[in-house]
Short mmCIF file of C-alpha atoms in Angstrom, two decimals:
data_model
loop_
_atom_site.label_atom_id
_atom_site.label_comp_id
_atom_site.label_asym_id
_atom_site.label_seq_id
_atom_site.Cartn_x
_atom_site.Cartn_y
_atom_site.Cartn_z
CA UNK A 253 10.53 -17.92 24.40
CA UNK A 254 11.52 -14.43 25.54
CA UNK A 255 8.83 -11.79 25.98
CA UNK A 256 9.66 -8.08 26.01
CA UNK A 257 6.94 -5.49 26.62
CA UNK A 258 7.41 -1.83 25.75
CA UNK A 259 5.40 1.21 24.61
CA UNK A 260 5.00 3.03 21.32
CA UNK A 261 5.21 6.83 21.07
CA UNK A 262 1.46 7.27 21.58
CA UNK A 263 1.34 4.97 24.63
CA UNK A 264 0.09 1.81 22.94
CA UNK A 265 1.57 -1.46 24.16
CA UNK A 266 4.03 -3.42 21.99
CA UNK A 267 5.23 -6.92 22.88
CA UNK A 268 8.10 -8.76 21.22
CA UNK A 269 8.21 -12.57 21.29
CA UNK A 270 11.62 -14.04 20.48
CA UNK A 271 12.96 -17.55 20.17
CA UNK A 272 16.39 -16.57 21.51
CA UNK A 273 16.71 -15.59 25.16
CA UNK A 274 19.55 -13.12 24.67
CA UNK A 275 17.76 -10.72 22.30
CA UNK A 276 17.55 -7.11 23.56
CA UNK A 277 14.51 -5.10 22.48
CA UNK A 278 15.13 -1.48 23.46
CA UNK A 279 14.68 0.44 20.20
CA UNK A 280 12.55 3.55 20.92
CA UNK A 281 9.65 4.74 18.79
CA UNK A 282 10.78 8.10 17.37
CA UNK A 283 7.52 8.98 15.58
CA UNK A 284 5.71 12.18 16.66
CA UNK A 285 2.39 10.42 17.29
CA UNK A 286 -0.64 11.96 18.97
CA UNK A 287 -2.50 9.86 21.55
CA UNK A 288 -4.95 7.42 19.97
CA UNK A 289 -8.49 8.81 19.84
CA UNK A 290 -11.30 6.35 19.10
CA UNK A 291 -15.05 6.60 18.74
CA UNK A 292 -15.73 2.88 19.25
CA UNK A 293 -19.04 1.94 20.82
CA UNK A 294 -21.15 -1.19 21.14
CA UNK A 295 -24.80 -1.08 20.09
CA UNK A 296 -27.33 -3.81 20.88
CA UNK A 297 -29.71 -5.05 18.18
CA UNK A 298 -33.01 -5.57 19.97
CA UNK A 299 -34.49 -7.73 17.22
CA UNK A 300 -31.62 -10.16 16.74
CA UNK A 301 -30.25 -9.94 20.27
CA UNK A 302 -26.66 -9.44 19.12
CA UNK A 303 -24.20 -6.56 19.28
CA UNK A 304 -22.65 -4.30 16.65
CA UNK A 305 -19.37 -2.42 17.04
CA UNK A 306 -19.57 1.10 15.59
CA UNK A 307 -16.08 2.50 14.91
CA UNK A 308 -16.14 5.49 12.57
CA UNK A 309 -12.47 6.36 13.21
CA UNK A 310 -11.46 3.25 11.24
CA UNK A 311 -12.26 5.09 8.02
CA UNK A 312 -8.85 6.75 8.39
CA UNK A 313 -6.85 3.51 8.75
CA UNK A 314 -3.96 2.68 6.44
CA UNK A 315 -5.25 1.25 3.16
CA UNK A 316 -3.11 -0.84 0.77
CA UNK A 317 0.17 1.05 1.19
CA UNK A 318 3.10 0.18 -1.11
CA UNK A 319 5.52 -2.35 0.33
CA UNK A 320 8.12 0.32 1.15
CA UNK A 321 5.56 2.10 3.35
CA UNK A 322 4.20 -0.96 5.16
CA UNK A 323 3.57 -0.11 8.84
CA UNK A 324 4.18 -3.72 9.92
CA UNK A 325 7.70 -4.05 8.55
CA UNK A 326 10.64 -3.35 10.88
CA UNK A 327 11.97 0.20 11.19
CA UNK A 328 14.97 0.41 8.86
CA UNK A 329 16.97 2.88 6.79
CA UNK A 330 15.44 5.92 8.46
CA UNK A 331 11.82 4.81 7.95
CA UNK A 332 9.84 4.34 11.16
CA UNK A 333 7.00 1.83 11.40
CA UNK A 334 4.73 0.44 14.12
CA UNK A 335 7.64 -1.78 15.17
CA UNK A 336 10.76 0.23 16.16
CA UNK A 337 13.16 -2.73 16.00
CA UNK A 338 15.26 -3.32 12.87
CA UNK A 339 14.16 -6.97 12.88
CA UNK A 340 11.85 -9.19 14.91
CA UNK A 341 10.51 -12.73 15.27
CA UNK A 342 6.89 -12.17 16.36
CA UNK A 343 5.48 -8.83 17.48
CA UNK A 344 2.10 -7.88 18.96
CA UNK A 345 0.80 -4.35 19.46
CA UNK A 346 -2.41 -2.51 20.20
CA UNK A 347 -4.20 -1.60 16.98
CA UNK A 348 -3.99 2.09 16.14
CA UNK A 349 -7.45 1.90 14.55
CA UNK A 350 -9.30 -0.55 16.81
CA UNK A 351 -12.84 -1.80 16.34
CA UNK A 352 -13.03 -2.24 20.12
CA UNK A 353 -11.35 0.02 22.64
CA UNK A 354 -11.46 1.14 26.26
CA UNK A 355 -14.51 -0.14 28.10
CA UNK A 356 -15.61 -1.82 24.88
CA UNK A 357 -12.73 -4.30 24.63
CA UNK A 358 -9.36 -4.28 22.92
CA UNK A 359 -7.87 -5.06 19.50
CA UNK A 360 -4.32 -6.17 18.84
CA UNK A 361 -2.24 -6.87 15.73
CA UNK A 362 -0.02 -9.98 15.58
CA UNK A 363 2.90 -9.83 13.12
CA UNK A 364 4.05 -13.37 12.33
CA UNK A 365 7.38 -12.44 10.74
CA UNK A 366 9.38 -9.40 9.69
CA UNK A 367 9.46 -10.74 6.10
CA UNK A 368 6.92 -8.67 4.16
CA UNK A 369 6.69 -11.13 1.27
CA UNK A 370 6.14 -14.28 3.33
CA UNK A 371 2.91 -15.90 4.50
CA UNK A 372 2.05 -18.04 7.51
CA UNK A 373 2.51 -21.14 5.34
CA UNK A 374 6.13 -20.06 4.75
CA UNK A 375 7.00 -20.09 8.45
CA UNK A 376 9.21 -22.75 9.97
CA UNK A 377 7.68 -25.04 12.58
CA UNK A 378 9.74 -23.21 15.21
CA UNK A 379 8.32 -19.83 14.18
CA UNK A 380 4.74 -21.18 13.98
CA UNK A 381 5.21 -22.57 17.49
CA UNK A 382 6.31 -19.11 18.64
CA UNK A 383 3.14 -17.60 17.15
CA UNK A 384 1.14 -20.21 19.08
CA UNK A 385 2.93 -19.13 22.26
CA UNK A 386 2.10 -15.49 21.50
CA UNK A 387 -1.59 -16.32 20.93
CA UNK A 388 -1.59 -18.22 24.22
CA UNK A 389 0.11 -15.47 26.17
CA UNK A 390 -2.18 -12.79 24.80
CA UNK A 391 -5.23 -14.93 25.56
CA UNK A 392 -4.05 -15.18 29.17
CA UNK A 393 -3.36 -11.43 29.47
CA UNK A 394 -6.50 -10.20 27.72
CA UNK A 395 -8.73 -12.57 29.67
CA UNK A 396 -7.71 -10.70 32.82
CA UNK A 397 -8.84 -7.30 31.57
CA UNK A 398 -11.99 -5.93 33.24
CA UNK A 399 -15.10 -6.57 31.19
CA UNK A 400 -13.54 -8.93 28.65
CA UNK A 401 -15.81 -11.90 27.96
CA UNK A 402 -14.15 -13.64 25.00
CA UNK A 403 -10.74 -13.64 23.30
CA UNK A 404 -10.63 -14.29 19.55
CA UNK A 405 -7.34 -14.89 17.69
CA UNK A 406 -7.65 -14.87 13.91
CA UNK A 407 -5.97 -14.22 10.57
CA UNK A 408 -7.47 -12.63 7.48
CA UNK A 409 -5.37 -13.39 4.40
CA UNK A 410 -5.80 -11.94 0.93
CA UNK A 411 -7.28 -8.85 -0.69
CA UNK A 412 -10.47 -10.80 -1.50
CA UNK A 413 -11.06 -11.17 2.22
CA UNK A 414 -10.70 -7.41 2.71
CA UNK A 415 -7.14 -7.31 4.02
CA UNK A 416 -5.69 -3.80 3.69
CA UNK A 417 -2.09 -4.61 4.70
CA UNK A 418 -0.20 -7.25 2.74
CA UNK A 419 2.31 -8.06 5.48
CA UNK A 420 1.67 -11.49 7.09
CA UNK A 421 -0.27 -10.73 10.24
CA UNK A 422 -3.34 -11.59 12.25
CA UNK A 423 -5.42 -9.94 14.93
CA UNK A 424 -6.79 -10.57 18.39
CA UNK A 425 -10.12 -9.18 19.56
CA UNK A 426 -11.01 -9.08 23.25
CA UNK A 427 -14.80 -8.74 23.20
CA UNK A 428 -16.86 -7.26 26.07
CA UNK A 429 -19.54 -9.88 25.29
CA UNK A 430 -19.82 -13.49 24.14
CA UNK A 431 -20.06 -13.51 20.36
CA UNK A 432 -23.29 -14.67 18.66
CA UNK A 433 -21.56 -17.62 16.95
CA UNK A 434 -20.22 -18.87 20.27
CA UNK A 435 -23.61 -18.38 21.93
CA UNK A 436 -25.14 -20.67 19.29
CA UNK A 437 -22.44 -23.28 19.92
CA UNK A 438 -23.08 -23.12 23.65
CA UNK A 439 -26.82 -23.56 23.12
CA UNK A 440 -26.26 -26.59 20.89
CA UNK A 441 -23.75 -27.97 23.39
CA UNK A 442 -26.26 -27.68 26.27
CA UNK A 443 -29.12 -29.18 24.25
CA UNK A 444 -27.01 -32.16 23.19
CA UNK A 445 -25.92 -32.80 26.74
CA UNK A 446 -29.52 -32.70 27.99
CA UNK A 447 -30.62 -35.11 25.26
CA UNK A 448 -27.72 -37.58 25.36
CA UNK A 449 -25.61 -36.93 28.43
CA UNK A 450 -22.59 -36.60 26.14
CA UNK A 451 -20.40 -33.76 24.91
CA UNK A 452 -21.33 -32.47 21.45
CA UNK A 453 -17.77 -31.51 20.47
CA UNK A 454 -16.53 -34.98 21.43
CA UNK A 455 -19.28 -36.61 19.39
CA UNK A 456 -18.61 -34.42 16.33
CA UNK A 457 -14.92 -35.31 16.36
CA UNK A 458 -15.59 -39.01 17.01
CA UNK A 459 -18.14 -39.16 14.19
CA UNK A 460 -15.77 -37.54 11.71
CA UNK A 461 -12.93 -39.87 12.67
CA UNK A 462 -15.21 -42.90 12.39
CA UNK A 463 -16.60 -41.84 9.02
CA UNK A 464 -13.21 -40.91 7.60
CA UNK A 465 -14.42 -39.48 4.28
CA UNK A 466 -13.86 -35.88 5.33
CA UNK A 467 -10.60 -36.35 7.26
CA UNK A 468 -7.83 -34.26 5.70
CA UNK A 469 -5.00 -34.92 8.15
CA UNK A 470 -4.70 -36.84 11.40
CA UNK A 471 -1.87 -36.80 13.90
CA UNK A 472 -1.47 -38.28 17.34
CA UNK A 473 -2.86 -35.18 19.05
CA UNK A 474 -4.82 -33.28 16.35
CA UNK A 475 -7.30 -34.04 13.60
CA UNK A 476 -8.18 -31.85 10.61
CA UNK A 477 -11.43 -32.45 8.75
CA UNK A 478 -13.97 -30.83 6.45
CA UNK A 479 -17.17 -30.63 8.54
CA UNK A 480 -20.25 -32.57 7.45
CA UNK A 481 -22.25 -29.35 6.98
CA UNK A 482 -19.45 -27.08 5.77
CA UNK A 483 -20.68 -23.56 5.02
CA UNK A 484 -17.76 -22.57 2.77
CA UNK A 485 -16.41 -24.10 -0.46
CA UNK A 486 -13.22 -25.29 1.25
CA UNK A 487 -13.41 -25.36 5.04
CA UNK A 488 -11.25 -27.29 7.51
CA UNK A 489 -11.71 -27.62 11.26
CA UNK A 490 -8.67 -28.53 13.35
CA UNK A 491 -9.40 -30.12 16.75
CA UNK A 492 -7.08 -31.33 19.49
CA UNK A 493 -8.02 -34.92 20.29
CA UNK A 494 -8.00 -34.14 23.99
CA UNK A 495 -10.76 -31.61 24.62
CA UNK A 496 -9.53 -28.37 26.22
CA UNK A 497 -11.40 -25.06 26.57
CA UNK A 498 -8.70 -22.70 25.34
CA UNK A 499 -5.14 -22.29 24.14
CA UNK A 500 -3.80 -22.09 27.68
CA UNK A 501 -4.94 -25.66 28.39
CA UNK A 502 -3.02 -27.32 25.54
CA UNK A 503 -0.34 -29.70 26.79
CA UNK A 504 3.21 -29.85 25.50
CA UNK A 505 2.61 -32.70 23.06
CA UNK A 506 -0.30 -30.90 21.41
CA UNK A 507 1.73 -27.69 21.17
CA UNK A 508 4.58 -29.54 19.50
CA UNK A 509 2.38 -31.26 16.91
CA UNK A 510 0.16 -28.29 16.05
CA UNK A 511 2.64 -26.42 13.78
CA UNK A 512 3.27 -29.57 11.75
CA UNK A 513 -0.40 -30.17 10.91
CA UNK A 514 -1.44 -26.54 10.61
CA UNK A 515 1.37 -25.57 8.25
CA UNK A 516 0.59 -28.61 6.08
CA UNK A 517 -3.11 -27.65 5.88
CA UNK A 518 -2.21 -24.07 4.91
CA UNK A 519 0.17 -25.27 2.22
CA UNK A 520 -2.52 -27.52 0.82
CA UNK A 521 -4.92 -24.58 0.72
CA UNK A 522 -2.50 -22.84 -1.64
CA UNK A 523 -2.55 -25.91 -3.92
CA UNK A 524 -6.33 -26.32 -4.16
CA UNK A 525 -6.77 -24.39 -7.38
CA UNK A 526 -3.75 -25.74 -9.21
CA UNK A 527 -0.30 -24.50 -10.30
CA UNK A 528 -0.12 -20.82 -11.14
CA UNK A 529 -3.23 -19.89 -9.16
CA UNK A 530 -3.05 -16.85 -6.93
CA UNK A 531 -2.51 -17.55 -3.21
CA UNK A 532 -5.75 -18.78 -1.67
CA UNK A 533 -7.53 -16.11 0.40
CA UNK A 534 -8.68 -17.41 3.75
CA UNK A 535 -9.86 -16.69 7.26
CA UNK A 536 -8.35 -18.70 10.11
CA UNK A 537 -10.27 -18.43 13.38
CA UNK A 538 -9.59 -19.84 16.84
CA UNK A 539 -12.70 -20.69 18.87
CA UNK A 540 -12.09 -20.58 22.61
CA UNK A 541 -14.44 -20.86 25.57
CA UNK A 542 -15.77 -17.53 26.84
CA UNK A 543 -13.76 -16.26 29.78
CA UNK A 544 -16.59 -16.51 32.30
CA UNK A 545 -18.66 -19.39 30.85
CA UNK A 546 -20.51 -21.43 33.49
CA UNK A 547 -18.78 -24.71 32.59
CA UNK A 548 -15.79 -23.88 30.40
CA UNK A 549 -14.53 -27.47 30.50
CA UNK A 550 -17.38 -28.54 28.20
CA UNK A 551 -16.27 -26.23 25.38
CA UNK A 552 -13.71 -27.53 22.87
CA UNK A 553 -10.95 -25.30 21.57
CA UNK A 554 -10.72 -25.62 17.80
CA UNK A 555 -9.55 -23.73 14.74
CA UNK A 556 -11.76 -23.10 11.71
CA UNK A 557 -10.06 -22.33 8.40
CA UNK A 558 -12.00 -21.46 5.26
CA UNK A 559 -11.74 -19.72 1.91
CA UNK A 560 -14.30 -17.68 0.02
CA UNK A 561 -12.85 -18.86 -3.32
CA UNK A 562 -15.02 -21.62 -4.80
CA UNK A 563 -13.02 -22.28 -7.95
CA UNK A 564 -10.18 -20.62 -9.81
CA UNK A 565 -11.05 -16.97 -10.40
CA UNK A 566 -14.47 -17.21 -8.73
CA UNK A 567 -15.51 -16.19 -5.23
CA UNK A 568 -18.32 -17.34 -3.01
CA UNK A 569 -20.41 -14.21 -2.41
CA UNK A 570 -22.78 -13.98 0.50
CA UNK A 571 -25.91 -13.02 -1.40
CA UNK A 572 -29.62 -13.09 -0.56
CA UNK A 573 -29.95 -16.38 1.28
CA UNK A 574 -26.66 -16.09 3.15
CA UNK A 575 -26.68 -12.39 4.00
CA UNK A 576 -30.42 -11.92 4.24
CA UNK A 577 -31.40 -15.10 6.08
CA UNK A 578 -28.09 -16.63 7.24
CA UNK A 579 -28.83 -19.82 5.28
CA UNK A 580 -25.66 -20.89 3.49
CA UNK A 581 -25.63 -22.63 0.11
CA UNK A 582 -22.39 -24.51 -0.56
CA UNK A 583 -21.40 -25.26 -4.16
CA UNK A 584 -18.70 -27.77 -3.17
CA UNK A 585 -19.76 -31.03 -1.42
CA UNK A 586 -17.69 -31.42 1.77
CA UNK A 587 -16.56 -34.90 0.71
CA UNK A 588 -15.27 -33.49 -2.61
CA UNK A 589 -13.45 -30.71 -0.76
CA UNK A 590 -11.78 -33.26 1.52
CA UNK A 591 -10.78 -35.37 -1.48
CA UNK A 592 -9.14 -32.34 -3.09
CA UNK A 593 -7.28 -31.40 0.08
CA UNK A 594 -5.92 -34.94 0.32
CA UNK A 595 -4.85 -34.88 -3.34
CA UNK A 596 -2.71 -31.77 -2.95
CA UNK A 597 -0.49 -33.01 -0.14
CA UNK A 598 2.86 -31.24 0.16
CA UNK A 599 5.81 -33.12 -1.28
#
């Protein structure tokens, strides 16, 4: 992997990640951009004990542009985008409309490919491995920033999810706090250890492997399963079999196998609802140990992938129970979801 860091016209950082070592990335950004001005702030909810990012400047962000005006495509034929190069493998840059900025964290955009019409599932194993290296490198860099407590790599895919740019991309948030979902995991982890002396993540994975009914895919170094208490209609968790706290701690064997399993799971997601169905909308979320957790070695890196589509043409809306009380109601039994994901294996 070759990494090349540069700056955009308004001072934001841009990093190219290339498979070839001889690629030169020196194309300048010719756009007449003003410096980025944000109004991001973090507000604490005293009743719930969590934090809310308030970012009014995001109202002006690019919204569903036509393909020939996509800001994530390469700069070609006289049209300048967020990426000055005429082509690229993987590119990461600071978000122009960040939810978190300055003392309140950082937001980055990860472009998986220069091909506007592709998706992550279309990537080769080599390109998916390069994305994994980019996620890992950014996790390492962002973890060193003052005040950053947690690094979150994720992908939103599909208009139903709320994606405003159709180009295949993800994001990375560097939070100035530990997120509420992770705090709940840490609390459960500590309680389980006090009660049993064992690691909760290890027990969850061992139980799923022993049961077998919800296993979707299993390799030598990774296992993909629908969790026993899945919140979403189709939800898959992907765990390395050797517990590690973050992406940086993955060994070479796990890095090599990950693209194979992950790409297969994504391709199966697009087959869930049958031939002719629109691409499945999903959220793919990496869960890593907080940067300054007391005992990071007890946390287990894992990826959670889920869709809000419950059947063809129908979405799972977060209504009264889910949004009002955070009590999920799942219309698809996890065992049935796992059966379906096994049925639609790639040929």
